[in-house]
PDB file of C-alpha atoms in Angstrom:
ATOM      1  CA  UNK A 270     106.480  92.402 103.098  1.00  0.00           C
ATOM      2  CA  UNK A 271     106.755  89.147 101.499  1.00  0.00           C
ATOM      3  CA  UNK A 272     103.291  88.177 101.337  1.00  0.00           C
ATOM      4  CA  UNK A 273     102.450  92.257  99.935  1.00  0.00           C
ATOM      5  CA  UNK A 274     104.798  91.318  97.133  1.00  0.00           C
ATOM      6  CA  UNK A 275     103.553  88.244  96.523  1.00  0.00           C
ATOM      7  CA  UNK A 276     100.282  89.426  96.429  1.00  0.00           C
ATOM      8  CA  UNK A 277     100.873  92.461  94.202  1.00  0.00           C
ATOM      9  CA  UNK A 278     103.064  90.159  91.633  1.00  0.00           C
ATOM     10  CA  UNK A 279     100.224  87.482  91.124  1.00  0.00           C
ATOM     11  CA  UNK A 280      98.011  90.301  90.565  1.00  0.00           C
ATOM     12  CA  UNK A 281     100.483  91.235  87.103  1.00  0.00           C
ATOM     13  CA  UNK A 282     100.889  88.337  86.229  1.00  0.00           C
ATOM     14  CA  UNK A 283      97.173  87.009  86.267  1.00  0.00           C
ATOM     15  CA  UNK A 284      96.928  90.385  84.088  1.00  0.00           C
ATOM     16  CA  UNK A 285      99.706  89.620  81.985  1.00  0.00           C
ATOM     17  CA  UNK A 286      97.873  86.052  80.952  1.00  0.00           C
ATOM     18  CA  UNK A 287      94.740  88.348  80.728  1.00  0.00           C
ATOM     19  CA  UNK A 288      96.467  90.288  78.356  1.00  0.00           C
ATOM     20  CA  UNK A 289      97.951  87.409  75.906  1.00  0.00           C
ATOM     21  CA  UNK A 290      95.041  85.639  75.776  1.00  0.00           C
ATOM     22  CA  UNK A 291      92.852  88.788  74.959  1.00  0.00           C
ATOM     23  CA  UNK A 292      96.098  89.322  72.183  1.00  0.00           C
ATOM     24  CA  UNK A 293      95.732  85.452  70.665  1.00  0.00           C
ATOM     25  CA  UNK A 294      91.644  85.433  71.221  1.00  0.00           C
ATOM     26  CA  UNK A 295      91.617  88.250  68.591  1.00  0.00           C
ATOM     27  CA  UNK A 296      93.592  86.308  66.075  1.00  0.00           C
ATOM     28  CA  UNK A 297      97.019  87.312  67.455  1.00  0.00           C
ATOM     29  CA  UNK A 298      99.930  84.576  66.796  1.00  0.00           C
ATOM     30  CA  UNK A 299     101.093  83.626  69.782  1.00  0.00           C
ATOM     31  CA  UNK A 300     104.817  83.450  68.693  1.00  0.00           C
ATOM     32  CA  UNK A 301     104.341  87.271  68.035  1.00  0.00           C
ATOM     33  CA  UNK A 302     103.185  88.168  70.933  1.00  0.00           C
ATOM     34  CA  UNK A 303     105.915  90.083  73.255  1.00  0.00           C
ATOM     35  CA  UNK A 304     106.158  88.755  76.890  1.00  0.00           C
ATOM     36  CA  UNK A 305     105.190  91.332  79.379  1.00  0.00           C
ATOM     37  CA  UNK A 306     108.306  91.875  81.978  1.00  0.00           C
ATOM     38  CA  UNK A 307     107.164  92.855  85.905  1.00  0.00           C
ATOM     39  CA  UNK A 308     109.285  93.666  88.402  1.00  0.00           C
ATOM     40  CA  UNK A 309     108.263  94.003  92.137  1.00  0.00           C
ATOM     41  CA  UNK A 310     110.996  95.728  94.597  1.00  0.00           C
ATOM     42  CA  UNK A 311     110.123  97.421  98.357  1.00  0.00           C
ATOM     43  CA  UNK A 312     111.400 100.196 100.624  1.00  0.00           C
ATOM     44  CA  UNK A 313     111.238 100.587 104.050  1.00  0.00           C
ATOM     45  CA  UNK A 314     110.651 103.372 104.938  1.00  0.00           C
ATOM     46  CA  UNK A 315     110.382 103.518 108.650  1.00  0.00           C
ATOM     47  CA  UNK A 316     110.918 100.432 111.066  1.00  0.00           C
ATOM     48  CA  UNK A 317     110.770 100.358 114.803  1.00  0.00           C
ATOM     49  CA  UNK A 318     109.157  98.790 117.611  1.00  0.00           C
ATOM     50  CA  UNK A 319     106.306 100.666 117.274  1.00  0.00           C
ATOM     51  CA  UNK A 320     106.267 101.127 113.026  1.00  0.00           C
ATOM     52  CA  UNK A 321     106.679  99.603 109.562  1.00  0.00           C
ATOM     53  CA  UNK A 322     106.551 101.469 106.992  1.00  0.00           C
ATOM     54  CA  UNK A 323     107.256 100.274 103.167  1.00  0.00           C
ATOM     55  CA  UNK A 324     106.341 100.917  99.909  1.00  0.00           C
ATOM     56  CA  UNK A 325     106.118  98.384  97.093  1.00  0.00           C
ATOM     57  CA  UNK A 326     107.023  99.340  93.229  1.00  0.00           C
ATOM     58  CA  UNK A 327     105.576  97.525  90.546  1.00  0.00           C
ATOM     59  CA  UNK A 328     106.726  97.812  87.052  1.00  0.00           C
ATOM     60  CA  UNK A 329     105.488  96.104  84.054  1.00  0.00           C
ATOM     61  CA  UNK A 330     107.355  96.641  80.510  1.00  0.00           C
ATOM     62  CA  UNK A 331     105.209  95.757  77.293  1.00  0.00           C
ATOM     63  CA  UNK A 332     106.559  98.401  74.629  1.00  0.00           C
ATOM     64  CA  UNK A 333     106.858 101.172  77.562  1.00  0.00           C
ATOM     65  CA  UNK A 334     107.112 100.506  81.115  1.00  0.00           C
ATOM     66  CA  UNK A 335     104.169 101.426  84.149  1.00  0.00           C
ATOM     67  CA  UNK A 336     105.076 101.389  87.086  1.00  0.00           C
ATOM     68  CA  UNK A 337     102.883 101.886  90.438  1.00  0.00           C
ATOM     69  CA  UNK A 338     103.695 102.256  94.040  1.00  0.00           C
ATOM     70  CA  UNK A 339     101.631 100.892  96.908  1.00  0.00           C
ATOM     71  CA  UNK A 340     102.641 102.202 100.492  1.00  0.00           C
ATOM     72  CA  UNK A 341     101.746 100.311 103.849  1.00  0.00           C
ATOM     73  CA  UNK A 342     101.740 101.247 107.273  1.00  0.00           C
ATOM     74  CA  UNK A 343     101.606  99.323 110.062  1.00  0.00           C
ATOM     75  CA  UNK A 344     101.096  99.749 113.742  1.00  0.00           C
ATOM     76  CA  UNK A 345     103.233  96.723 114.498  1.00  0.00           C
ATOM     77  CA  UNK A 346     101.662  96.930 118.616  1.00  0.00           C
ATOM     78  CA  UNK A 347      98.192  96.895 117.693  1.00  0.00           C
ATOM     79  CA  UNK A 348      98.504  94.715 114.743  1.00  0.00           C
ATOM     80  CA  UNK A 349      96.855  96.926 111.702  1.00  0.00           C
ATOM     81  CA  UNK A 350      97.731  99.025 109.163  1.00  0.00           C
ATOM     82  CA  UNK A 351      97.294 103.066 110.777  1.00  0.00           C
ATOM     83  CA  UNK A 352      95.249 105.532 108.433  1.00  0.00           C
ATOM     84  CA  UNK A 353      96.184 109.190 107.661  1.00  0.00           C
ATOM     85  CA  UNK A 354      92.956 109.607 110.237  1.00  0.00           C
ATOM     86  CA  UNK A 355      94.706 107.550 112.742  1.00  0.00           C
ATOM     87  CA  UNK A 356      97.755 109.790 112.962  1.00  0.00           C
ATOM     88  CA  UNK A 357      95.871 113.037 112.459  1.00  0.00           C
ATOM     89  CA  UNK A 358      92.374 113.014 113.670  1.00  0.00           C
ATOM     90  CA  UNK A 359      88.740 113.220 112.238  1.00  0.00           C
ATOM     91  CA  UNK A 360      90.049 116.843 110.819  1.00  0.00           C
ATOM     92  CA  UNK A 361      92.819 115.154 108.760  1.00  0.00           C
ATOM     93  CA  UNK A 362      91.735 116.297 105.573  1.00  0.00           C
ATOM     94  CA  UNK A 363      91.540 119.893 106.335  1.00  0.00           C
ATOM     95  CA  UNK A 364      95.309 119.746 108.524  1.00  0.00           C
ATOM     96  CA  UNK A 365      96.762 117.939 105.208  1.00  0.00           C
ATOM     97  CA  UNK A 366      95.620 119.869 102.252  1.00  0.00           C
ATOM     98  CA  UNK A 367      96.527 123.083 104.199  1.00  0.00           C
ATOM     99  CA  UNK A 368      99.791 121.665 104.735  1.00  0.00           C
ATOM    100  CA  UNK A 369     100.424 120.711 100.748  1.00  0.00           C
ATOM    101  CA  UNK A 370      98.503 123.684  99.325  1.00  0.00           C
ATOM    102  CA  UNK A 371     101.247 125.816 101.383  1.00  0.00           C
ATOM    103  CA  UNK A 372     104.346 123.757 100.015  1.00  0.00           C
ATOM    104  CA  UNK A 373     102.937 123.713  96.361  1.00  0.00           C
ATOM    105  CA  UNK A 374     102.903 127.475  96.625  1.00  0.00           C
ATOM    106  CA  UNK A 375     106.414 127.547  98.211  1.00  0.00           C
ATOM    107  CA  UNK A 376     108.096 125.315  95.509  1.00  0.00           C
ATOM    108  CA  UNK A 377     106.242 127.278  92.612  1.00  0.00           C
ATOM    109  CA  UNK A 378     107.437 130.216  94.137  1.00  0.00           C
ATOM    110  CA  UNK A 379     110.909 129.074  95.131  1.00  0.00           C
ATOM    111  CA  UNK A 380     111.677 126.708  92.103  1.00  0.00           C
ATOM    112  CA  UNK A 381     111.141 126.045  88.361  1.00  0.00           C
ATOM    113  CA  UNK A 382     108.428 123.575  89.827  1.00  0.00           C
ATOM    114  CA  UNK A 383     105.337 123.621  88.299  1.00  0.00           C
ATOM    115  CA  UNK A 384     101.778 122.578  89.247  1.00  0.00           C
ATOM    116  CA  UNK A 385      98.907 121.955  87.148  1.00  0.00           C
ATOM    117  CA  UNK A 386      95.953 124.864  88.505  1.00  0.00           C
ATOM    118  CA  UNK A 387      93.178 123.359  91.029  1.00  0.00           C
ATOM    119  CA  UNK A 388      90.692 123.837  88.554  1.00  0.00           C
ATOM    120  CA  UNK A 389      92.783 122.100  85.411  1.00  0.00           C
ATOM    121  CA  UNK A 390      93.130 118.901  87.242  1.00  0.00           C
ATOM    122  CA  UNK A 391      95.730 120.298  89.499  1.00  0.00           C
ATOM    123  CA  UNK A 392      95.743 119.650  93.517  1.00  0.00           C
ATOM    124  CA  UNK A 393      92.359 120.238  95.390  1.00  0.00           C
ATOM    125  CA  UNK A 394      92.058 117.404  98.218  1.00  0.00           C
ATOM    126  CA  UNK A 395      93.737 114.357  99.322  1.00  0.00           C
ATOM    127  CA  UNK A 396      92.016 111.226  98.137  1.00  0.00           C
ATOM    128  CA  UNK A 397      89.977 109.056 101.294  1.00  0.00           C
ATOM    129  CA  UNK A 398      92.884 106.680 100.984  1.00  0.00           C
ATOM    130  CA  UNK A 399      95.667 108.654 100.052  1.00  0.00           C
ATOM    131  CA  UNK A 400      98.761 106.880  99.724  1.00  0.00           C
ATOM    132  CA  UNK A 401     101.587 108.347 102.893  1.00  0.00           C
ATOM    133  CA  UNK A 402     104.167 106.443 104.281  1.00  0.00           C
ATOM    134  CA  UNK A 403     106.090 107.450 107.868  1.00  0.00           C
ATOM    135  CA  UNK A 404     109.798 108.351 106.980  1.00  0.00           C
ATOM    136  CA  UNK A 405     112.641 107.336 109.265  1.00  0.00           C
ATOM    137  CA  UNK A 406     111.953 110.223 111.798  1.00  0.00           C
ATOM    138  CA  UNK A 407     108.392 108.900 112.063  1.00  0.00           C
ATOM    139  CA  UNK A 408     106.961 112.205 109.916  1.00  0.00           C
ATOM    140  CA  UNK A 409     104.199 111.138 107.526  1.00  0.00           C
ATOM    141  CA  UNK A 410     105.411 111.673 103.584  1.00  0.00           C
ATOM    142  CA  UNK A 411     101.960 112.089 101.275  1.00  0.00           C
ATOM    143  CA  UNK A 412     102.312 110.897  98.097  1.00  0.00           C
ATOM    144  CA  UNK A 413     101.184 111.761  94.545  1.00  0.00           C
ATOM    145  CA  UNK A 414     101.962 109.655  91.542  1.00  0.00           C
ATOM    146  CA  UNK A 415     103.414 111.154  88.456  1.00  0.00           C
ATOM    147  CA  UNK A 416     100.948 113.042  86.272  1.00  0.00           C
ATOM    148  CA  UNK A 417      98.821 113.396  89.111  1.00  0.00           C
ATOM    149  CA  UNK A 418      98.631 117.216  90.276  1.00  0.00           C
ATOM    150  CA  UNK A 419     102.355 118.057  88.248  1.00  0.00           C
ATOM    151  CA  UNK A 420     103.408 117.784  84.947  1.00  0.00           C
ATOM    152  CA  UNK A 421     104.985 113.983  84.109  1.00  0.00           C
ATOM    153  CA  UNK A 422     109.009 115.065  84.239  1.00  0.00           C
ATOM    154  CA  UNK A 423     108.495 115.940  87.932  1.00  0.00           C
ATOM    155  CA  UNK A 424     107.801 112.431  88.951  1.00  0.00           C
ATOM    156  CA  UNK A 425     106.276 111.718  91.651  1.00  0.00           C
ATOM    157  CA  UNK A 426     105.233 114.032  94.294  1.00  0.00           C
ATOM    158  CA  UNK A 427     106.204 113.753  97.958  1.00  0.00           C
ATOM    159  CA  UNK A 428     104.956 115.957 100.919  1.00  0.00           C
ATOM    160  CA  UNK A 429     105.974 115.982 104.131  1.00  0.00           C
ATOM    161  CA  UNK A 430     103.130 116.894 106.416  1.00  0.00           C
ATOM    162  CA  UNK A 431     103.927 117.349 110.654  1.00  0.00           C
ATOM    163  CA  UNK A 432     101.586 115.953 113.170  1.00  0.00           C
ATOM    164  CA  UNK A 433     100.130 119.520 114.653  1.00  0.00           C
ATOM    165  CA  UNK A 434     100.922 119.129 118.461  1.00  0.00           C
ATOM    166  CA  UNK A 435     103.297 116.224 118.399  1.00  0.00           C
ATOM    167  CA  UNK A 436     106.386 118.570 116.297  1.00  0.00           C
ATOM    168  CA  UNK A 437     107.064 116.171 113.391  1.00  0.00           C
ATOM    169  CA  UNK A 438     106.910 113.008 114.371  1.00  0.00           C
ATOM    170  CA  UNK A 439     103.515 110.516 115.616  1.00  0.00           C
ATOM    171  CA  UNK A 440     106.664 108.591 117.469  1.00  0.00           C
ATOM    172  CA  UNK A 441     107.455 111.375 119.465  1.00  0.00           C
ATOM    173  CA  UNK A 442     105.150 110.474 122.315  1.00  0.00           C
ATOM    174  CA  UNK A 443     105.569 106.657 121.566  1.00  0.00           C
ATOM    175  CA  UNK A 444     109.200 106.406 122.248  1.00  0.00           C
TER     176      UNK A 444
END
């Protein structure tokens, strides 16, 4: 976790110099230019003998603040970070945008949520390296960053998507 943070903070604060010296290269004074603040916390998410899951947020205040999450998930027995693939199989795609095309029609039904239409940027498929990470029962969470397939004031967008054949869980026949 250390060495992801680590990682993830040089790569603001390389930007950050990036950033200041772009500001004083175009004639900027550098007494007027405003420091950029970053912040790096984690999460775990899920940790056991056989899983660790975490997920890094990065936020970097200039006159507004950005902030990004990164998720990892690692198979702490074999040694590598597991893919959605991994967990569910060459048909992952099709199991998990089933699976979050059915809740996005449940909450719009069910709730005041809104969700921006397929064809006006809205949800279509998950991304080759979508961002998941395994919650404490083992039950992988895909995630969606804010503005992504719902309006901004919902945030971020978490689905949790069960491992056909196993019930929730890819612990359940690890434990």
């Amino acid at each position: 976790i250390s060495t992801r943070i680590d990682q993830v903070l040089q790569e603001a604060e390389d930007r950050a110099r990036e950033t200041r010296q772009a500001y004083v290269d175009t004639g900027g004074d550098p007494e007027d230019f405003m420091p950029i603040a970053i912040s790096v916390d984690y999460e775990i998410k899920c940790q056991n003998d056989q899983y660790l899951s975490f997920v890094l947020t990065k936020t970097e205040t200039l006159a507004s603040a950005y902030t990004e999450y990164y998720t990892y998930n690692i198979d702490l027995q074999a040694g590598k970070e597991i893919t959605l693939r991994d967990i569910y199989g060459s048909d992952y795609k099709n199991i998990i945008n089933t699976a979050v095309s059915e809740e996005i029609a449940r909450r719009s039904q069910e709730s005041d949520m809104i969700y921006f239409a397929p064809d006006q940027g809205g949800f279509q498929t998950i991304a080759d390296d979508q961002r998941f990470y395994l919650d404490q029962d083992g039950t992988p969470v895909i995630v969606f960053e804010k503005y992504e397939i719902a309006p901004g004031y919902m945030g971020e967008q978490e689905f949790r998507v069960p491992v056909p054949g196993q019930g929730d869980s890819v612990l359940q026949d690890k434990e």
